[in-house]
CSV table of C-alpha atoms and ligand atoms in Angstrom, one decimal:
chain,number,residue,atom,x,y,z
A,13,MET,CA,0.0,0.0,0.0
A,14,SER,CA,1.1,3.6,-0.7
A,15,GLU,CA,2.8,5.5,2.1
A,16,LYS,CA,1.1,8.8,1.2
A,17,LYS,CA,-1.5,10.4,3.4
A,18,ILE,CA,-5.0,9.9,2.1
A,19,ILE,CA,-7.3,12.7,1.0
A,20,LEU,CA,-11.0,12.3,0.3
A,21,SER,CA,-13.8,14.7,-0.6
A,22,GLY,CA,-17.0,14.9,-2.6
A,23,ILE,CA,-19.5,17.3,-4.1
A,24,GLN,CA,-23.2,16.8,-4.6
A,25,PRO,CA,-24.5,16.6,-8.1
A,26,SER,CA,-27.5,18.6,-7.0
A,27,GLY,CA,-27.0,21.3,-9.6
A,28,ALA,CA,-24.2,23.0,-11.6
A,29,MET,CA,-21.0,23.7,-9.7
A,30,THR,CA,-20.4,27.3,-8.7
A,31,LEU,CA,-17.4,29.7,-8.5
A,32,GLY,CA,-17.7,29.1,-4.7
A,33,THR,CA,-17.2,25.4,-5.2
A,34,TYR,CA,-14.2,26.0,-7.5
A,35,LEU,CA,-12.4,28.5,-5.2
A,36,GLY,CA,-13.4,26.8,-2.0
A,37,ALA,CA,-12.8,23.2,-3.0
A,38,LEU,CA,-11.8,22.2,-6.5
A,39,LYS,CA,-8.9,24.6,-7.0
A,40,ASN,CA,-7.3,23.4,-3.9
A,41,TRP,CA,-7.9,19.7,-4.7
A,42,ALA,CA,-6.0,20.1,-8.0
A,43,THR,CA,-2.8,20.9,-6.1
A,44,LEU,CA,-2.7,17.8,-3.9
A,45,ALA,CA,-2.1,14.7,-6.2
A,46,ASP,CA,1.7,14.7,-5.9
A,47,GLU,CA,1.8,14.7,-2.2
A,48,PHE,CA,-1.3,12.7,-1.3
A,49,ASP,CA,-3.3,9.6,-2.4
A,50,CYS,CA,-6.6,11.4,-3.5
A,51,TYR,CA,-10.1,10.1,-3.7
A,52,TYR,CA,-12.8,12.5,-5.1
A,53,MET,CA,-16.4,11.4,-5.5
A,54,ILE,CA,-19.7,12.6,-6.9
A,55,VAL,CA,-22.0,12.1,-4.0
A,56,ASP,CA,-25.2,11.1,-5.8
A,57,MET,CA,-26.6,9.4,-2.7
A,58,HIS,CA,-26.3,12.6,-0.8
A,59,ALA,CA,-28.0,14.5,-3.7
A,60,ILE,CA,-31.3,12.6,-3.4
A,61,THR,CA,-31.9,14.0,0.1
A,62,ALA,CA,-33.5,16.7,-2.0
A,63,ARG,CA,-35.8,15.7,-4.8
A,64,GLN,CA,-33.9,15.4,-8.1
A,65,ASN,CA,-35.1,15.1,-11.7
A,66,PRO,CA,-33.6,11.7,-12.8
A,67,ALA,CA,-32.6,12.8,-16.3
A,68,GLU,CA,-31.1,16.0,-14.9
A,69,LEU,CA,-29.3,14.1,-12.2
A,70,ARG,CA,-27.6,11.8,-14.8
A,71,LYS,CA,-26.6,14.8,-16.9
A,72,THR,CA,-25.2,16.8,-13.9
A,73,GLN,CA,-23.0,13.9,-12.8
A,74,LEU,CA,-21.3,13.6,-16.2
A,75,SER,CA,-20.9,17.3,-16.4
A,76,GLN,CA,-19.5,17.3,-12.9
A,77,LEU,CA,-17.0,14.6,-13.7
A,78,ALA,CA,-15.9,16.5,-16.8
A,79,GLN,CA,-15.4,19.6,-14.7
A,80,TYR,CA,-13.4,17.7,-12.1
A,81,ILE,CA,-11.0,16.7,-14.8
A,82,ALA,CA,-11.0,20.1,-16.4
A,83,CYS,CA,-10.2,21.7,-13.1
A,84,GLY,CA,-7.0,19.7,-13.0
A,85,LEU,CA,-7.9,16.4,-11.4
A,86,ASP,CA,-6.0,14.0,-13.6
A,87,PRO,CA,-7.9,10.6,-13.5
A,88,GLU,CA,-4.5,8.8,-13.7
A,89,GLN,CA,-3.3,10.5,-10.5
A,90,ASN,CA,-6.6,10.8,-8.6
A,91,THR,CA,-9.4,8.2,-7.9
A,92,LEU,CA,-12.5,9.8,-9.4
A,93,PHE,CA,-15.7,7.9,-8.8
A,94,ILE,CA,-19.5,8.0,-8.2
A,95,GLN,CA,-20.6,7.3,-4.7
A,96,SER,CA,-23.4,4.8,-5.5
A,97,HIS,CA,-21.0,2.7,-7.6
A,98,VAL,CA,-19.3,1.7,-4.4
A,99,PRO,CA,-22.0,-0.1,-2.3
A,100,ALA,CA,-19.8,0.0,0.9
A,101,HIS,CA,-20.9,3.7,1.3
A,102,ALA,CA,-24.5,2.6,1.9
A,103,GLN,CA,-23.4,-0.4,4.0
A,104,LEU,CA,-21.1,1.5,6.4
A,105,GLY,CA,-23.6,4.4,6.3
A,106,TRP,CA,-26.2,2.2,7.9
A,107,VAL,CA,-23.8,0.9,10.5
A,108,LEU,CA,-22.7,4.4,11.5
A,109,ASN,CA,-26.3,5.6,11.7
A,110,CYS,CA,-26.4,3.3,14.8
A,111,TYR,CA,-23.5,5.1,16.3
A,112,THR,CA,-24.6,8.6,15.7
A,113,MET,CA,-26.9,10.4,18.2
A,114,PHE,CA,-30.2,12.1,17.4
A,115,GLY,CA,-28.9,15.1,19.4
A,116,GLU,CA,-25.7,15.4,17.3
A,117,LEU,CA,-27.6,15.3,14.1
A,118,SER,CA,-30.1,17.9,15.4
A,119,ARG,CA,-27.3,20.4,15.9
A,120,MET,CA,-26.0,20.3,12.3
A,121,THR,CA,-26.2,23.7,10.6
A,122,GLN,CA,-26.6,22.3,7.1
A,123,PHE,CA,-29.7,20.3,8.3
A,124,LYS,CA,-31.2,23.3,9.9
A,125,ASP,CA,-30.6,25.5,6.9
A,126,LYS,CA,-31.8,23.0,4.3
A,127,SER,CA,-34.9,22.0,6.3
A,128,ALA,CA,-35.8,25.6,6.8
A,129,LYS,CA,-35.4,26.2,3.0
A,130,ASN,CA,-37.3,23.1,2.0
A,131,ALA,CA,-40.0,22.6,4.7
A,132,GLU,CA,-42.2,20.2,2.5
A,133,ASN,CA,-39.4,17.6,2.2
A,134,ILE,CA,-37.6,17.2,5.5
A,135,ASN,CA,-36.9,13.5,5.0
A,136,ALA,CA,-35.0,11.1,7.2
A,137,GLY,CA,-32.1,11.0,4.7
A,138,LEU,CA,-31.5,14.7,5.1
A,139,PHE,CA,-31.4,14.3,8.8
A,140,THR,CA,-29.0,11.3,8.8
A,141,TYR,CA,-26.9,12.7,5.9
A,142,PRO,CA,-23.8,13.3,8.2
A,143,ALA,CA,-23.6,9.6,9.1
A,144,LEU,CA,-23.4,8.8,5.4
A,145,GLN,CA,-20.7,11.5,5.0
A,146,ALA,CA,-18.8,9.9,7.9
A,147,ALA,CA,-18.9,6.6,6.1
A,148,ASP,CA,-17.6,8.2,2.9
A,149,ILE,CA,-14.6,9.5,4.8
A,150,LEU,CA,-13.9,6.7,7.2
A,151,LEU,CA,-14.1,3.9,4.6
A,152,TYR,CA,-10.9,5.3,3.0
A,153,GLN,CA,-9.1,5.9,6.3
A,154,ALA,CA,-8.7,9.5,5.1
A,155,ASP,CA,-6.2,11.8,6.9
A,156,LEU,CA,-7.5,15.0,5.4
A,157,VAL,CA,-10.8,16.2,4.0
A,158,PRO,CA,-10.5,19.3,1.8
A,159,VAL,CA,-13.7,21.3,2.0
A,160,GLY,CA,-15.1,24.8,2.3
A,161,ALA,CA,-15.7,26.2,5.8
A,162,ASP,CA,-19.4,25.2,5.7
A,163,GLN,CA,-18.4,21.5,6.0
A,164,LYS,CA,-16.1,21.8,9.0
A,165,GLN,CA,-18.9,20.7,11.4
A,166,HIS,CA,-19.6,17.5,9.4
A,167,VAL,CA,-15.9,16.5,9.5
A,168,GLU,CA,-15.8,17.2,13.2
A,169,LEU,CA,-18.9,15.0,13.7
A,170,THR,CA,-17.1,12.3,11.7
A,171,ARG,CA,-14.3,12.4,14.2
A,172,ASP,CA,-16.7,12.1,17.1
A,173,ILE,CA,-18.3,9.1,15.5
A,174,ALA,CA,-14.9,7.5,14.7
A,175,LEU,CA,-13.8,8.1,18.3
A,176,ARG,CA,-17.0,6.6,19.7
A,177,PHE,CA,-16.6,3.5,17.5
A,178,ASN,CA,-12.9,3.1,18.2
A,179,GLY,CA,-13.6,3.5,21.9
A,180,ILE,CA,-15.8,0.4,21.8
A,181,TYR,CA,-14.0,-1.8,19.2
A,182,GLY,CA,-10.3,-0.7,19.2
A,183,ASP,CA,-8.5,1.3,16.5
A,184,VAL,CA,-10.7,0.7,13.4
A,185,PHE,CA,-10.9,4.2,11.9
A,186,LYS,CA,-8.3,6.9,11.3
A,187,LEU,CA,-9.4,10.3,12.7
A,188,PRO,CA,-9.7,12.7,9.8
A,189,GLU,CA,-9.1,16.5,9.8
A,190,PRO,CA,-10.8,19.1,7.8
A,191,TYR,CA,-8.5,20.9,5.3
A,192,ILE,CA,-9.8,24.4,4.6
A,193,PRO,CA,-8.1,26.8,2.2
A,194,LYS,CA,-6.9,30.2,3.7
A,195,ILE,CA,-8.4,32.3,0.9
A,196,GLY,CA,-11.6,31.2,-0.7
A,197,ALA,CA,-13.1,29.1,2.1
A,198,LYS,CA,-16.3,31.0,2.0
A,199,ILE,CA,-17.2,32.8,-1.2
A,200,MET,CA,-20.4,34.8,-0.7
A,201,ASP,CA,-23.3,35.5,-3.0
A,202,LEU,CA,-22.7,38.6,-5.2
A,203,GLN,CA,-26.2,39.9,-4.7
A,204,SER,CA,-26.6,39.1,-1.0
A,205,PRO,CA,-23.0,38.9,0.4
A,206,GLU,CA,-24.2,37.8,3.8
A,207,ASN,CA,-25.1,34.4,2.3
A,208,LYS,CA,-22.8,31.7,1.0
A,209,MET,CA,-22.7,31.5,-2.8
A,210,SER,CA,-24.6,28.3,-3.3
A,211,LYS,CA,-25.9,26.3,-6.3
A,212,SER,CA,-29.3,26.0,-4.6
A,213,SER,CA,-29.9,29.8,-4.9
A,214,ILE,CA,-28.7,30.6,-8.4
A,215,ALA,CA,-31.9,32.5,-9.4
A,216,ASP,CA,-31.0,36.0,-8.4
A,217,GLY,CA,-27.8,36.5,-10.4
A,218,GLY,CA,-25.6,36.4,-7.2
A,219,CYS,CA,-24.2,33.0,-8.0
A,220,LEU,CA,-21.7,32.2,-10.8
A,221,LEU,CA,-21.2,28.8,-12.4
A,222,ILE,CA,-17.9,27.3,-13.5
A,223,LEU,CA,-19.3,26.9,-17.0
A,224,ASP,CA,-20.8,30.4,-17.2
A,225,LYS,CA,-19.9,32.3,-20.4
A,226,PRO,CA,-17.4,35.3,-20.1
A,227,GLU,CA,-20.2,37.9,-20.9
A,228,ASP,CA,-22.4,36.5,-18.1
A,229,ILE,CA,-19.5,36.6,-15.6
A,230,MET,CA,-18.7,40.3,-16.5
A,231,ARG,CA,-22.4,41.2,-16.2
A,232,ALA,CA,-22.7,39.6,-12.8
A,233,PHE,CA,-19.7,41.4,-11.4
A,234,LYS,CA,-20.9,44.7,-12.8
A,235,ARG,CA,-24.1,44.2,-10.9
A,236,ALA,CA,-22.4,42.9,-7.7
A,237,VAL,CA,-23.6,44.6,-4.5
A,238,THR,CA,-21.1,46.9,-2.8
A,239,ASP,CA,-21.6,49.7,-0.2
A,240,SER,CA,-21.9,53.4,0.0
A,241,GLU,CA,-18.1,54.1,0.5
A,242,THR,CA,-15.6,54.2,-2.2
A,243,GLN,CA,-12.6,52.5,-0.7
A,244,VAL,CA,-11.5,48.9,-1.7
A,245,ARG,CA,-10.7,47.7,1.8
A,246,PHE,CA,-11.2,44.3,3.4
A,247,ASP,CA,-13.7,44.4,6.3
A,248,ALA,CA,-16.0,41.4,6.2
A,249,GLU,CA,-18.4,42.7,8.8
A,250,ASN,CA,-19.0,46.2,7.5
A,251,LYS,CA,-18.2,45.8,3.9
A,252,PRO,CA,-19.3,42.3,3.0
A,253,GLY,CA,-19.7,42.9,-0.7
A,254,ILE,CA,-16.3,44.5,-1.3
A,255,SER,CA,-14.6,42.0,1.0
A,256,ASN,CA,-16.1,39.1,-1.0
A,257,LEU,CA,-14.8,40.7,-4.2
A,258,ILE,CA,-11.3,41.1,-2.7
A,259,GLN,CA,-11.4,37.5,-1.7
A,260,ILE,CA,-12.4,36.4,-5.2
A,261,TYR,CA,-9.8,38.6,-6.8
A,262,SER,CA,-7.0,37.4,-4.5
A,263,SER,CA,-8.0,33.8,-4.9
A,264,CYS,CA,-7.9,34.1,-8.8
A,265,THR,CA,-4.7,36.1,-9.0
A,266,GLY,CA,-2.7,34.7,-6.1
A,267,LYS,CA,-2.3,38.2,-4.6
A,268,THR,CA,-2.8,38.9,-0.9
A,269,PHE,CA,-5.6,41.0,0.4
A,270,GLU,CA,-3.1,43.8,1.1
A,271,GLU,CA,-1.7,43.7,-2.4
A,272,THR,CA,-5.2,43.9,-3.8
A,273,GLU,CA,-6.1,46.8,-1.6
A,274,ALA,CA,-3.0,48.7,-2.6
A,275,GLU,CA,-3.5,47.9,-6.3
A,276,PHE,CA,-7.0,49.5,-6.3
A,277,SER,CA,-6.3,52.3,-3.8
A,278,GLY,CA,-7.9,55.6,-4.9
A,279,GLN,CA,-9.8,53.9,-7.8
A,280,GLY,CA,-13.5,53.6,-7.9
A,281,TYR,CA,-15.6,50.4,-7.4
A,282,GLY,CA,-16.4,50.4,-11.1
A,283,THR,CA,-12.7,49.7,-12.1
A,284,PHE,CA,-12.3,47.2,-9.3
A,285,LYS,CA,-15.4,45.2,-10.3
A,286,GLN,CA,-14.3,45.2,-13.9
A,287,SER,CA,-10.9,43.8,-12.9
A,288,VAL,CA,-12.4,41.1,-10.6
A,289,GLY,CA,-14.7,40.1,-13.5
A,290,GLU,CA,-11.7,39.8,-15.9
A,291,ALA,CA,-9.7,37.8,-13.4
A,292,VAL,CA,-12.6,35.3,-13.0
A,293,VAL,CA,-13.1,35.1,-16.8
A,294,GLU,CA,-9.4,34.3,-17.3
A,295,THR,CA,-9.5,31.7,-14.5
A,296,LEU,CA,-12.5,29.9,-15.7
A,297,ARG,CA,-12.0,30.2,-19.5
A,298,PRO,CA,-9.6,27.3,-19.9
A,299,ILE,CA,-11.6,25.2,-17.5
A,300,ARG,CA,-14.8,25.8,-19.4
A,301,GLU,CA,-13.2,25.0,-22.8
A,302,GLU,CA,-11.7,21.8,-21.5
A,303,ALA,CA,-14.8,20.6,-19.7
A,304,LEU,CA,-17.0,21.0,-22.8
A,305,LYS,CA,-14.4,19.1,-24.8
A,306,ILE,CA,-14.3,16.2,-22.3
A,307,LEU,CA,-18.1,16.2,-21.9
A,308,ALA,CA,-18.5,15.4,-25.6
A,309,ASP,CA,-16.5,12.1,-25.1
A,310,LYS,CA,-19.0,9.9,-23.2
A,311,ALA,CA,-16.9,6.7,-23.6
A,312,TYR,CA,-13.9,8.4,-22.0
A,313,LEU,CA,-16.0,9.6,-19.0
A,314,GLU,CA,-17.4,6.1,-18.6
A,315,SER,CA,-13.9,4.6,-18.5
A,316,VAL,CA,-12.9,7.1,-15.9
A,317,TYR,CA,-15.8,6.4,-13.5
A,318,ARG,CA,-15.5,2.7,-14.0
A,319,LEU,CA,-11.9,2.6,-13.2
A,320,GLY,CA,-12.5,5.0,-10.2
A,321,ALA,CA,-15.2,2.7,-8.8
A,322,GLU,CA,-12.9,-0.3,-9.0
A,323,LYS,CA,-10.0,1.4,-7.2
A,324,ALA,CA,-12.3,2.9,-4.6
A,325,SER,CA,-14.1,-0.4,-3.9
A,326,ARG,CA,-10.9,-2.2,-3.2
A,327,GLN,CA,-10.0,0.3,-0.4
A,328,ALA,CA,-13.6,0.6,0.9
A,329,SER,CA,-14.4,-3.1,1.1
A,330,ARG,CA,-11.3,-3.7,3.3
A,331,THR,CA,-12.6,-1.2,5.9
A,332,LEU,CA,-16.1,-2.5,5.7
A,333,ARG,CA,-15.0,-6.1,6.2
A,334,LYS,CA,-13.1,-5.1,9.3
A,335,VAL,CA,-16.1,-3.2,10.7
A,336,TYR,CA,-18.6,-6.0,10.1
A,337,LYS,CA,-16.2,-8.4,11.9
A,338,LYS,CA,-15.8,-6.1,14.9
A,339,ILE,CA,-19.5,-5.6,15.4
A,340,GLY,CA,-20.3,-9.3,15.2
A,341,PHE,CA,-21.7,-9.8,11.7
A,342,ILE,CA,-21.0,-13.3,10.3
A,343,GLU,CA,-19.0,-13.3,7.1
A,344,ALA,CA,-21.1,-14.2,4.1
B,211,LIG,P1,-25.9,23.4,-1.8
B,211,LIG,O1,-26.5,24.7,-2.4
B,211,LIG,O2,-26.7,22.2,-2.2
B,211,LIG,O3,-25.6,23.5,-0.4
B,211,LIG,P2,-23.2,24.1,-2.5
B,211,LIG,O4,-23.2,25.0,-3.7
B,211,LIG,O5,-23.0,24.6,-1.2
B,211,LIG,O6,-24.5,23.2,-2.6
B,211,LIG,P3,-21.7,21.7,-2.1
B,211,LIG,O7,-21.9,20.5,-3.0
B,211,LIG,O8,-22.4,21.6,-0.8
B,211,LIG,O9,-22.2,23.0,-2.9
B,211,LIG,O10,-20.2,22.0,-1.9
B,211,LIG,C1,-19.1,21.4,-2.6
B,211,LIG,C2,-17.8,21.8,-2.0
B,211,LIG,O11,-17.6,23.2,-2.2
B,211,LIG,C3,-17.8,21.7,-0.5
B,211,LIG,O12,-16.5,21.4,-0.1
B,211,LIG,C4,-18.1,23.1,0.0
B,211,LIG,O13,-17.6,23.4,1.3
B,211,LIG,C5,-17.5,24.0,-1.0
B,211,LIG,N1,-18.2,25.2,-1.2
B,211,LIG,C6,-19.5,25.3,-1.7
B,211,LIG,N2,-19.9,26.6,-1.8
B,211,LIG,C7,-18.8,27.3,-1.4
B,211,LIG,C8,-18.6,28.7,-1.2
B,211,LIG,N3,-19.5,29.6,-1.5
B,211,LIG,N4,-17.4,29.1,-0.8
B,211,LIG,C9,-16.4,28.2,-0.5
B,211,LIG,N5,-16.6,26.9,-0.6
B,211,LIG,C10,-17.7,26.4,-1.0
B,212,LIG,N1,-21.6,17.2,2.6
B,212,LIG,C1,-20.8,17.7,1.5
B,212,LIG,C2,-20.6,16.7,0.4
B,212,LIG,C3,-20.0,15.4,0.9
B,212,LIG,C4,-18.6,15.3,1.3
B,212,LIG,C5,-18.5,13.9,1.7
B,212,LIG,C6,-17.5,16.2,1.5
B,212,LIG,C7,-20.5,14.2,1.0
B,212,LIG,N2,-19.6,13.3,1.5
B,212,LIG,C8,-17.2,13.4,2.2
B,212,LIG,C9,-16.3,15.7,2.0
B,212,LIG,C10,-16.2,14.3,2.3
B,212,LIG,C11,-21.4,19.0,1.0
B,212,LIG,O1,-22.6,19.2,1.1
B,212,LIG,N3,-20.7,19.8,0.4
């Protein structure tokens, strides 16, 4: 087995991926393959905690896989797979449901947010979602879980579940850590910068997608909400709109917040917004072109997810077998 530390993460195919997903997650993932053994999934089983259109779900998954690759995840160096192709996720997910407390799940912010937004479908899967996420992570004995800041609570719960299980049965699971980027961990909505940019609220023009066209990106930045001052200065509390734009610009150009502030000192918001738009266009342009090219080759995509599932299954079934044995299941 490889000596490298193990990385695992996943994104829901519940809609098109956003600039927030790119800057908060994918961009970071693409830098890790040399140093780590990386597993990245498309979490279709998580996505059905909200009602999905089947044809749309199939399409979104292939598009998401094409974007993973276009964002720099080379399938030869990373294990890219679809969650439901590895049945061990459902199997360990059930077991961990029995080691996760009602009170713990009730405290999860994502559950509270999503059930408030979708009051007519607060299903049991939405509630127990973090136990399945814990299974995703623990099956691979992951050391690090690269995610945006909103997922920190789920990774912490995963550690608590692993500690509880290990406390009863001995060292079965590695304790994972969240791995959160310094810049870009929480990109906010361009129209309502007090909310996270999120694919489930793309209607108001505050959310940009990785596959958006350059003219749409420029238009969204021109319309981005700012404040009544004129100074480009980072102050997340009092200037959430401008601070978000600084974060996006810094993340796309590699400049620090200070360098960005200095560059636009004395210039109006109009110039700044134009430059942020251009930086995002240039960041996403090659990704969009590459993703569309890959998406046209269905046979290639199929070969990638088949191979990914095979590699992932090997690792996952080893952990599942160990768990079944520990808890007293009889080997089939
Ligand atoms: P949903 O609207 O369904 O909650 P989402 O747009 O938040 O979806 P996820 O699939 O939940 O997207 O997130 C994928 C990954 O991207 C996660 O690691 C998450 O932390 C990260 N991420 C998502 N949105 C942002 C954001 N606005 N800023 C930084 N990281 C983000
Ligand atoms: N809950 C995450 C998606 C997710 C995930 C995972 C992330 C499911 N399983 C395992 C990291 C590791 C989300 O909503 N973004």
